[in-house]
Short mmCIF file of C-alpha atoms in Angstrom, two decimals:
data_model
loop_
_atom_site.label_atom_id
_atom_site.label_comp_id
_atom_site.label_asym_id
_atom_site.label_seq_id
_atom_site.Cartn_x
_atom_site.Cartn_y
_atom_site.Cartn_z
CA ALA T 1 216.79 159.93 97.99
CA GLN T 2 217.26 156.25 98.94
CA ARG T 3 214.73 156.66 101.65
CA LEU T 4 212.66 158.31 99.10
CA GLU T 5 213.17 155.88 96.46
CA GLN T 6 212.53 153.06 99.21
CA LEU T 7 208.98 154.66 100.19
CA ALA T 8 208.38 154.69 96.38
CA LYS T 9 208.43 151.38 95.67
CA GLU T 10 206.81 150.53 98.58
CA ARG T 11 203.87 152.57 97.77
CA GLU T 12 204.27 151.16 94.42
CA LYS T 13 204.18 147.59 95.88
CA ALA T 14 201.02 148.59 98.27
CA GLN T 15 198.89 150.17 95.23
CA GLU T 16 199.76 146.35 93.08
CA VAL T 17 198.24 144.32 95.91
CA LEU T 18 195.36 146.64 96.39
CA SER T 19 194.82 146.43 92.66
CA LYS T 20 195.27 142.97 92.68
CA ALA T 21 192.92 142.80 95.83
CA ALA T 22 190.21 145.16 93.68
CA GLN T 23 190.29 142.31 90.66
CA GLU T 24 190.24 139.71 92.91
CA ASN T 25 187.04 141.38 94.33
CA HIS T 26 185.68 141.93 91.13
CA LYS T 27 186.28 138.21 89.79
CA PHE T 28 184.62 137.19 93.36
CA SER T 29 181.65 139.32 92.70
CA LYS T 30 181.34 138.55 89.20
CA ALA T 31 181.39 134.60 90.21
CA THR T 32 179.15 134.90 92.93
CA ARG T 33 176.69 136.88 90.39
CA GLU T 34 176.74 134.05 88.17
CA LYS T 35 176.20 131.58 90.52
CA LEU T 36 173.19 133.46 92.09
CA ARG T 37 171.66 133.83 88.79
CA ARG T 38 172.32 130.16 87.43
CA SER T 39 170.95 129.31 91.28
CA MET T 40 167.87 131.94 90.26
CA GLU T 41 167.40 129.99 86.82
CA LEU T 42 167.30 126.62 88.08
CA ASN T 43 164.83 127.36 91.14
CA LYS T 44 162.70 129.00 88.48
CA GLU T 45 162.94 125.65 86.13
CA ASN T 46 162.22 123.60 88.96
CA ARG T 47 159.16 125.66 89.91
CA GLU T 48 157.84 125.98 86.60
CA ALA T 49 158.46 122.14 86.26
CA GLN T 50 156.28 121.28 89.64
CA ILE T 51 153.46 123.41 88.72
CA LYS T 52 153.26 121.80 84.95
CA ALA T 53 153.60 118.52 87.33
CA LEU T 54 150.65 119.49 89.72
CA GLN T 55 148.74 120.90 86.93
CA GLU T 56 148.61 117.62 84.86
CA ARG T 57 147.96 115.58 88.08
CA LEU T 58 144.72 117.84 88.99
CA ARG T 59 144.01 117.48 85.44
CA GLU T 60 143.91 113.54 85.43
CA HIS T 61 142.21 113.82 88.94
CA TRP T 62 139.35 116.11 86.80
CA VAL T 63 138.99 113.31 84.33
CA LYS T 64 138.36 110.91 87.01
CA VAL T 65 136.16 112.85 89.18
CA SER T 66 134.40 113.47 85.62
CA ASP T 67 134.37 109.70 84.67
CA THR T 68 132.68 109.07 88.33
CA CYS T 69 129.78 111.40 87.89
CA ARG T 70 128.75 110.42 84.78
CA GLN T 71 129.07 106.75 85.95
CA SER T 72 127.02 107.70 88.97
CA ASP T 73 124.56 109.74 86.89
CA LYS T 74 124.03 106.62 84.63
CA MET T 75 123.77 104.29 87.27
CA ALA T 76 121.13 106.38 88.97
CA GLU T 77 119.44 106.37 85.64
CA GLU T 78 119.40 102.94 85.52
CA TYR T 79 117.99 102.36 88.90
CA GLN T 80 115.24 104.68 88.43
CA GLU T 81 114.21 103.32 85.19
CA LYS T 82 113.54 100.19 87.18
CA ILE T 83 112.44 101.39 89.80
CA ASN T 84 109.71 102.81 87.85
CA SER T 85 109.24 99.44 85.72
CA LYS T 86 108.45 97.83 88.95
CA ILE T 87 106.31 100.16 89.88
CA SER T 88 104.24 99.92 86.56
CA GLN T 89 104.72 96.32 86.80
CA LYS T 90 102.96 96.07 90.08
CA TYR T 91 100.13 98.93 89.44
CA GLU T 92 99.37 96.81 85.99
CA ALA T 93 99.28 93.45 88.62
CA TYR T 94 97.22 95.07 91.24
CA ASN T 95 94.65 96.86 88.42
CA GLN T 96 94.28 93.38 86.97
CA ASN T 97 93.73 91.72 90.75
CA ARG T 98 91.16 94.58 91.32
CA GLN T 99 89.48 94.04 87.96
CA THR T 100 89.08 90.19 88.55
CA ARG T 101 87.81 90.99 92.18
CA ILE T 102 84.94 93.06 90.92
CA GLU T 103 83.99 91.01 88.23
CA ASN T 104 83.75 88.09 91.01
CA MET T 105 82.26 90.32 93.52
CA LEU T 106 79.32 91.19 90.13
CA LYS T 107 78.97 87.56 89.51
CA GLN T 108 78.35 86.81 93.12
CA LEU T 109 75.63 89.61 93.11
CA LYS T 110 73.98 88.20 89.83
CA GLY T 111 73.93 84.47 90.84
#
C-alpha cells in the first residue's frame, strides 16, 4: 500500500511537471507568435515607408525632368527664332544688294 501511495505521488508529481512544461511551452509559443507578428508588422511598416520615400523621390525627379524638358524646348524655340531672324536679315541684305547691282548695271547699260 505504501508502495502504491509512493507511485501515486510520483505519478502526480510527473503529471504536474508535464503540466507545467506544457504551460511553459504554451507561453513560449504565444510569446514567439507575438514577437513574430510584431516583427512582420514592423517589416510591413518599414517597407511601406521605403515605398513612399521612393515614390516621393521619383515624383521630385519627374518634376525636375519636366522642368528641364520645358526649358530645353523653350531654348530650342528661341534658337530657332534667332536663326530665322538672321536668315531673314541676310535675305533682305542679299535682295537689297542684288537690287542695287541690277540698278547699277542698268545705269551702265544706258550710260
